Amino acid sequence: MKSLLRFVLWTVLFFALLLGADQLLTRVPLSPPVLNEAQRFYRDFRIRLIGLGCRGGETVEGVIEGNAGQVGDSPAATSGEGTPRYFYLDREGALRFVDDLKDVPPEYRGEAQVLVR
């Protein structure tokens, strides 16, 4: 009986310390930058951890269908279906897209290719 009482006492003490640390990191403003960053991390971590249980049974298809109707997700309007677009590689190796061949710098015009839609 004594060992069971000791176990319960230590368990209660552990959770009390855990609750105290939680309240310290969420409510008390900490001034040193290192502690401030730790507090910001803990708050963000705690919000994300609590948010995991609230989502329920979301599926990938449900998220995609839910986001499909939002404004800004549609592709940008093109300048016209009949006008060809071009792409080329610049000196750094970056792939560049342009609407007109005149927009390609002269040194890359020979390498520019028509973008097939």
CSV table of N, CA and C in Angstrom, one decimal:
chain,number,residue,atom,x,y,z
A,1,MET,N,0.8,-1.2,0.0
A,1,MET,CA,0.0,0.0,0.0
A,1,MET,C,0.9,1.3,0.0
A,2,LYS,N,2.0,1.2,0.7
A,2,LYS,CA,2.9,2.3,0.8
A,2,LYS,C,3.5,2.6,-0.5
A,3,SER,N,3.9,1.6,-1.3
A,3,SER,CA,4.5,1.8,-2.6
A,3,SER,C,3.5,2.4,-3.6
A,4,LEU,N,2.2,2.0,-3.5
A,4,LEU,CA,1.2,2.5,-4.3
A,4,LEU,C,1.0,4.0,-4.0
A,5,LEU,N,0.9,4.3,-2.8
A,5,LEU,CA,0.8,5.7,-2.4
A,5,LEU,C,1.9,6.6,-2.9
A,6,ARG,N,3.1,6.0,-2.8
A,6,ARG,CA,4.3,6.7,-3.2
A,6,ARG,C,4.3,6.9,-4.7
A,7,PHE,N,3.8,5.9,-5.5
A,7,PHE,CA,3.7,6.0,-6.9
A,7,PHE,C,2.7,7.1,-7.3
A,8,VAL,N,1.5,7.1,-6.7
A,8,VAL,CA,0.5,8.1,-6.9
A,8,VAL,C,1.0,9.5,-6.6
A,9,LEU,N,1.7,9.7,-5.5
A,9,LEU,CA,2.3,11.0,-5.1
A,9,LEU,C,3.3,11.5,-6.1
A,10,TRP,N,4.2,10.6,-6.6
A,10,TRP,CA,5.2,11.0,-7.6
A,10,TRP,C,4.5,11.4,-8.9
A,11,THR,N,3.5,10.6,-9.3
A,11,THR,CA,2.7,10.9,-10.5
A,11,THR,C,2.0,12.2,-10.5
A,12,VAL,N,1.4,12.5,-9.3
A,12,VAL,CA,0.7,13.8,-9.2
A,12,VAL,C,1.8,14.9,-9.2
A,13,LEU,N,2.9,14.8,-8.5
A,13,LEU,CA,4.0,15.8,-8.5
A,13,LEU,C,4.5,16.0,-9.9
A,14,PHE,N,4.7,14.9,-10.7
A,14,PHE,CA,5.2,15.0,-12.1
A,14,PHE,C,4.2,15.8,-12.9
A,15,PHE,N,2.9,15.5,-12.9
A,15,PHE,CA,2.0,16.3,-13.7
A,15,PHE,C,1.8,17.7,-13.2
A,16,ALA,N,2.0,18.0,-11.9
A,16,ALA,CA,1.9,19.3,-11.4
A,16,ALA,C,3.1,20.1,-11.9
A,17,LEU,N,4.3,19.5,-12.0
A,17,LEU,CA,5.5,20.2,-12.5
A,17,LEU,C,5.3,20.4,-14.0
A,18,LEU,N,4.8,19.5,-14.7
A,18,LEU,CA,4.5,19.6,-16.1
A,18,LEU,C,3.5,20.7,-16.4
A,19,LEU,N,2.5,20.8,-15.7
A,19,LEU,CA,1.5,21.8,-15.8
A,19,LEU,C,2.1,23.2,-15.5
A,20,GLY,N,2.9,23.3,-14.5
A,20,GLY,CA,3.6,24.5,-14.1
A,20,GLY,C,4.5,25.0,-15.2
A,21,ALA,N,5.3,24.1,-15.8
A,21,ALA,CA,6.2,24.4,-16.9
A,21,ALA,C,5.4,24.9,-18.2
A,22,ASP,N,4.2,24.2,-18.4
A,22,ASP,CA,3.4,24.6,-19.5
A,22,ASP,C,2.8,26.0,-19.3
A,23,GLN,N,2.4,26.3,-18.2
A,23,GLN,CA,1.8,27.6,-17.9
A,23,GLN,C,2.9,28.7,-18.0
A,24,LEU,N,4.1,28.4,-17.5
A,24,LEU,CA,5.2,29.3,-17.6
A,24,LEU,C,5.6,29.6,-19.0
A,25,LEU,N,5.6,28.6,-19.9
A,25,LEU,CA,6.0,28.8,-21.3
A,25,LEU,C,4.9,29.4,-22.1
A,26,THR,N,3.7,29.4,-21.6
A,26,THR,CA,2.6,29.9,-22.4
A,26,THR,C,2.1,31.3,-22.0
A,27,ARG,N,2.3,31.6,-20.7
A,27,ARG,CA,1.7,32.8,-20.1
A,27,ARG,C,2.7,33.9,-19.7
A,28,VAL,N,3.8,33.5,-19.2
A,28,VAL,CA,4.7,34.5,-18.6
A,28,VAL,C,5.6,35.0,-19.7
A,29,PRO,N,5.7,36.4,-19.8
A,29,PRO,CA,6.6,36.9,-20.8
A,29,PRO,C,8.0,36.8,-20.4
A,30,LEU,N,8.9,36.2,-21.2
A,30,LEU,CA,10.3,36.0,-20.9
A,30,LEU,C,11.1,37.0,-21.7
A,31,SER,N,12.0,37.7,-21.0
A,31,SER,CA,12.8,38.8,-21.7
A,31,SER,C,14.0,38.3,-22.4
A,32,PRO,N,14.9,37.4,-21.9
A,32,PRO,CA,16.1,37.0,-22.7
A,32,PRO,C,15.7,36.4,-24.1
A,33,PRO,N,16.5,36.8,-25.1
A,33,PRO,CA,16.1,36.3,-26.4
A,33,PRO,C,16.1,34.8,-26.6
A,34,VAL,N,17.0,34.1,-25.9
A,34,VAL,CA,17.0,32.6,-26.0
A,34,VAL,C,15.7,32.0,-25.4
A,35,LEU,N,15.3,32.6,-24.3
A,35,LEU,CA,14.1,32.1,-23.6
A,35,LEU,C,12.8,32.5,-24.5
A,36,ASN,N,12.9,33.7,-25.0
A,36,ASN,CA,11.8,34.1,-25.9
A,36,ASN,C,11.6,33.2,-27.1
A,37,GLU,N,12.7,32.8,-27.7
A,37,GLU,CA,12.6,31.9,-28.9
A,37,GLU,C,12.1,30.5,-28.4
A,38,ALA,N,12.5,30.1,-27.3
A,38,ALA,CA,12.0,28.8,-26.8
A,38,ALA,C,10.5,28.8,-26.5
A,39,GLN,N,10.1,30.0,-25.9
A,39,GLN,CA,8.7,30.1,-25.6
A,39,GLN,C,7.9,30.2,-26.9
A,40,ARG,N,8.4,30.9,-27.9
A,40,ARG,CA,7.7,31.0,-29.2
A,40,ARG,C,7.6,29.6,-29.9
A,41,PHE,N,8.7,28.8,-29.8
A,41,PHE,CA,8.7,27.5,-30.3
A,41,PHE,C,7.6,26.6,-29.6
A,42,TYR,N,7.6,26.7,-28.3
A,42,TYR,CA,6.7,25.8,-27.5
A,42,TYR,C,5.3,26.2,-27.8
A,43,ARG,N,5.0,27.5,-27.9
A,43,ARG,CA,3.6,27.9,-28.2
A,43,ARG,C,3.2,27.3,-29.6
A,44,ASP,N,4.0,27.5,-30.6
A,44,ASP,CA,3.7,27.0,-31.9
A,44,ASP,C,3.6,25.4,-31.9
A,45,PHE,N,4.5,24.8,-31.2
A,45,PHE,CA,4.4,23.3,-31.1
A,45,PHE,C,3.1,22.9,-30.4
A,46,ARG,N,2.7,23.6,-29.3
A,46,ARG,CA,1.5,23.2,-28.6
A,46,ARG,C,0.3,23.4,-29.4
A,47,ILE,N,0.2,24.5,-30.2
A,47,ILE,CA,-0.9,24.8,-31.0
A,47,ILE,C,-1.0,23.7,-32.1
A,48,ARG,N,0.1,23.3,-32.7
A,48,ARG,CA,0.1,22.3,-33.7
A,48,ARG,C,-0.3,20.9,-33.2
A,49,LEU,N,0.2,20.6,-32.0
A,49,LEU,CA,-0.1,19.3,-31.3
A,49,LEU,C,-1.6,19.2,-31.0
A,50,ILE,N,-2.1,20.3,-30.5
A,50,ILE,CA,-3.6,20.3,-30.1
A,50,ILE,C,-4.4,20.2,-31.4
A,51,GLY,N,-3.9,20.9,-32.5
A,51,GLY,CA,-4.6,20.9,-33.7
A,51,GLY,C,-4.7,19.6,-34.4
A,52,LEU,N,-3.8,18.7,-34.1
A,52,LEU,CA,-3.8,17.4,-34.7
A,52,LEU,C,-5.0,16.6,-34.4
A,53,GLY,N,-5.5,16.7,-33.2
A,53,GLY,CA,-6.7,15.9,-32.8
A,53,GLY,C,-8.0,16.5,-33.3
A,54,CYS,N,-8.0,17.8,-33.7
A,54,CYS,CA,-9.2,18.4,-34.1
A,54,CYS,C,-9.5,18.1,-35.6
A,55,ARG,N,-8.6,17.7,-36.3
A,55,ARG,CA,-8.8,17.5,-37.8
A,55,ARG,C,-9.7,16.4,-38.1
A,56,GLY,N,-9.7,15.3,-37.3
A,56,GLY,CA,-10.6,14.2,-37.6
A,56,GLY,C,-10.1,13.4,-38.7
A,57,GLY,N,-11.1,13.0,-39.6
A,57,GLY,CA,-10.8,12.1,-40.7
A,57,GLY,C,-10.7,12.7,-42.0
A,58,GLU,N,-9.9,13.8,-42.1
A,58,GLU,CA,-9.7,14.4,-43.4
A,58,GLU,C,-9.0,13.5,-44.4
A,59,THR,N,-9.4,13.5,-45.6
A,59,THR,CA,-8.7,12.7,-46.6
A,59,THR,C,-8.0,13.7,-47.6
A,60,VAL,N,-7.1,13.1,-48.4
A,60,VAL,CA,-6.4,14.0,-49.4
A,60,VAL,C,-7.4,14.5,-50.4
A,61,GLU,N,-8.4,13.6,-50.8
A,61,GLU,CA,-9.4,14.1,-51.8
A,61,GLU,C,-10.2,15.2,-51.2
A,62,GLY,N,-10.6,15.1,-50.0
A,62,GLY,CA,-11.4,16.1,-49.4
A,62,GLY,C,-10.7,17.4,-49.3
A,63,VAL,N,-9.5,17.4,-49.0
A,63,VAL,CA,-8.7,18.7,-48.9
A,63,VAL,C,-8.6,19.3,-50.3
A,64,ILE,N,-8.3,18.5,-51.3
A,64,ILE,CA,-8.1,19.0,-52.7
A,64,ILE,C,-9.5,19.5,-53.1
A,65,GLU,N,-10.6,18.9,-52.9
A,65,GLU,CA,-11.9,19.4,-53.4
A,65,GLU,C,-12.2,20.6,-52.6
A,66,GLY,N,-11.9,20.7,-51.3
A,66,GLY,CA,-12.2,21.9,-50.5
A,66,GLY,C,-11.4,23.1,-51.0
A,67,ASN,N,-10.2,22.9,-51.5
A,67,ASN,CA,-9.4,24.0,-51.9
A,67,ASN,C,-9.6,24.3,-53.4
A,68,ALA,N,-10.3,23.5,-54.1
A,68,ALA,CA,-10.4,23.7,-55.5
A,68,ALA,C,-11.2,25.0,-55.9
A,69,GLY,N,-12.1,25.3,-55.0
A,69,GLY,CA,-13.0,26.5,-55.3
A,69,GLY,C,-12.5,27.8,-54.8
A,70,GLN,N,-11.3,27.8,-54.2
A,70,GLN,CA,-10.8,29.0,-53.6
A,70,GLN,C,-10.2,30.0,-54.7
A,71,VAL,N,-10.4,31.2,-54.4
A,71,VAL,CA,-9.9,32.2,-55.3
A,71,VAL,C,-8.3,32.2,-55.3
A,72,GLY,N,-7.7,32.4,-56.5
A,72,GLY,CA,-6.3,32.4,-56.5
A,72,GLY,C,-5.6,31.1,-56.9
A,73,ASP,N,-6.4,30.0,-56.8
A,73,ASP,CA,-5.9,28.7,-57.2
A,73,ASP,C,-5.9,28.5,-58.7
A,74,SER,N,-6.7,29.2,-59.4
A,74,SER,CA,-6.8,29.0,-60.8
A,74,SER,C,-5.5,29.5,-61.5
A,75,PRO,N,-5.1,28.9,-62.6
A,75,PRO,CA,-3.8,29.3,-63.2
A,75,PRO,C,-4.0,30.7,-63.9
A,76,ALA,N,-3.0,31.4,-64.0
A,76,ALA,CA,-3.0,32.8,-64.5
A,76,ALA,C,-3.4,32.7,-66.0
A,77,ALA,N,-4.1,33.7,-66.4
A,77,ALA,CA,-4.6,33.8,-67.8
A,77,ALA,C,-3.4,34.0,-68.7
A,78,THR,N,-3.4,33.3,-69.8
A,78,THR,CA,-2.3,33.4,-70.8
A,78,THR,C,-2.6,34.5,-71.7
A,79,SER,N,-1.6,34.9,-72.5
A,79,SER,CA,-1.7,36.1,-73.4
A,79,SER,C,-2.5,35.6,-74.6
A,80,GLY,N,-2.8,34.4,-74.8
A,80,GLY,CA,-3.6,33.9,-76.0
A,80,GLY,C,-3.1,32.5,-76.3
A,81,GLU,N,-4.1,31.7,-76.8
A,81,GLU,CA,-3.7,30.3,-77.1
A,81,GLU,C,-2.9,30.2,-78.4
A,82,GLY,N,-3.1,31.2,-79.3
A,82,GLY,CA,-2.4,31.1,-80.6
A,82,GLY,C,-1.0,31.6,-80.5
A,83,THR,N,-0.6,32.4,-79.5
A,83,THR,CA,0.8,32.9,-79.5
A,83,THR,C,1.7,31.9,-78.8
A,84,PRO,N,2.8,31.6,-79.4
A,84,PRO,CA,3.7,30.7,-78.8
A,84,PRO,C,4.5,31.3,-77.7
A,85,ARG,N,4.9,30.6,-76.7
A,85,ARG,CA,5.8,31.0,-75.6
A,85,ARG,C,7.1,30.4,-75.8
A,86,TYR,N,8.2,31.0,-75.2
A,86,TYR,CA,9.5,30.5,-75.4
A,86,TYR,C,10.2,30.2,-74.1
A,87,PHE,N,11.1,29.4,-74.1
A,87,PHE,CA,12.0,29.2,-72.9
A,87,PHE,C,13.4,29.0,-73.3
A,88,TYR,N,14.3,29.4,-72.3
A,88,TYR,CA,15.7,29.3,-72.6
A,88,TYR,C,16.5,29.1,-71.2
A,89,LEU,N,17.7,28.7,-71.3
A,89,LEU,CA,18.6,28.6,-70.1
A,89,LEU,C,19.5,29.8,-70.1
A,90,ASP,N,19.6,30.5,-69.0
A,90,ASP,CA,20.5,31.6,-68.9
A,90,ASP,C,21.9,31.1,-68.4
A,91,ARG,N,22.8,32.0,-68.2
A,91,ARG,CA,24.2,31.7,-67.9
A,91,ARG,C,24.3,30.9,-66.6
A,92,GLU,N,23.4,31.2,-65.6
A,92,GLU,CA,23.5,30.4,-64.3
A,92,GLU,C,22.8,29.1,-64.4
A,93,GLY,N,22.2,28.8,-65.5
A,93,GLY,CA,21.5,27.5,-65.7
A,93,GLY,C,20.0,27.6,-65.3
A,94,ALA,N,19.5,28.8,-65.0
A,94,ALA,CA,18.1,28.9,-64.6
A,94,ALA,C,17.2,28.9,-65.9
A,95,LEU,N,16.1,28.2,-65.8
A,95,LEU,CA,15.2,28.1,-66.9
A,95,LEU,C,14.3,29.3,-66.9
A,96,ARG,N,14.3,30.0,-68.0
A,96,ARG,CA,13.5,31.3,-68.1
A,96,ARG,C,12.4,31.1,-69.1
A,97,PHE,N,11.2,31.7,-68.8
A,97,PHE,CA,10.1,31.6,-69.7
A,97,PHE,C,9.7,33.0,-70.2
A,98,VAL,N,9.4,33.2,-71.5
A,98,VAL,CA,9.0,34.5,-72.0
A,98,VAL,C,7.8,34.3,-72.9
A,99,ASP,N,7.1,35.4,-73.1
A,99,ASP,CA,5.9,35.4,-74.0
A,99,ASP,C,6.3,35.7,-75.4
A,100,ASP,N,7.4,36.3,-75.7
A,100,ASP,CA,7.7,36.7,-77.0
A,100,ASP,C,9.2,36.5,-77.2
A,101,LEU,N,9.6,36.2,-78.5
A,101,LEU,CA,11.0,36.0,-78.8
A,101,LEU,C,11.8,37.2,-78.6
A,102,LYS,N,11.2,38.4,-78.7
A,102,LYS,CA,11.9,39.7,-78.5
A,102,LYS,C,12.3,39.9,-77.0
A,103,ASP,N,11.6,39.2,-76.1
A,103,ASP,CA,11.9,39.3,-74.7
A,103,ASP,C,13.2,38.5,-74.3
A,104,VAL,N,13.6,37.6,-75.2
A,104,VAL,CA,14.8,36.8,-75.0
A,104,VAL,C,16.0,37.6,-75.2
A,105,PRO,N,17.0,37.7,-74.3
A,105,PRO,CA,18.2,38.4,-74.6
A,105,PRO,C,18.9,37.9,-75.9
A,106,PRO,N,19.5,38.9,-76.6
A,106,PRO,CA,20.1,38.5,-77.9
A,106,PRO,C,21.1,37.3,-77.9
A,107,GLU,N,21.9,37.2,-76.8
A,107,GLU,CA,22.8,36.1,-76.8
A,107,GLU,C,22.2,34.7,-76.6
A,108,TYR,N,20.9,34.7,-76.2
A,108,TYR,CA,20.2,33.4,-76.0
A,108,TYR,C,19.1,33.1,-77.0
A,109,ARG,N,18.9,34.0,-78.0
A,109,ARG,CA,17.9,33.8,-79.0
A,109,ARG,C,18.1,32.6,-79.8
A,110,GLY,N,19.3,32.2,-80.1
A,110,GLY,CA,19.6,31.0,-80.9
A,110,GLY,C,19.2,29.8,-80.1
A,111,GLU,N,19.3,29.8,-78.8
A,111,GLU,CA,19.0,28.6,-78.0
A,111,GLU,C,17.5,28.6,-77.5
A,112,ALA,N,16.8,29.6,-77.7
A,112,ALA,CA,15.4,29.6,-77.2
A,112,ALA,C,14.5,28.6,-78.0
A,113,GLN,N,13.7,27.9,-77.3
A,113,GLN,CA,12.8,26.9,-77.9
A,113,GLN,C,11.4,27.3,-77.6
A,114,VAL,N,10.5,26.8,-78.5
A,114,VAL,CA,9.1,27.1,-78.4
A,114,VAL,C,8.5,26.2,-77.3
A,115,LEU,N,7.7,26.7,-76.5
A,115,LEU,CA,7.1,25.9,-75.4
A,115,LEU,C,5.8,25.2,-76.0
A,116,VAL,N,5.8,23.9,-76.0
A,116,VAL,CA,4.7,23.1,-76.5
A,116,VAL,C,3.7,23.0,-75.4
A,117,ARG,N,2.4,23.3,-75.7
A,117,ARG,CA,1.3,23.3,-74.7
A,117,ARG,C,0.6,22.0,-74.8
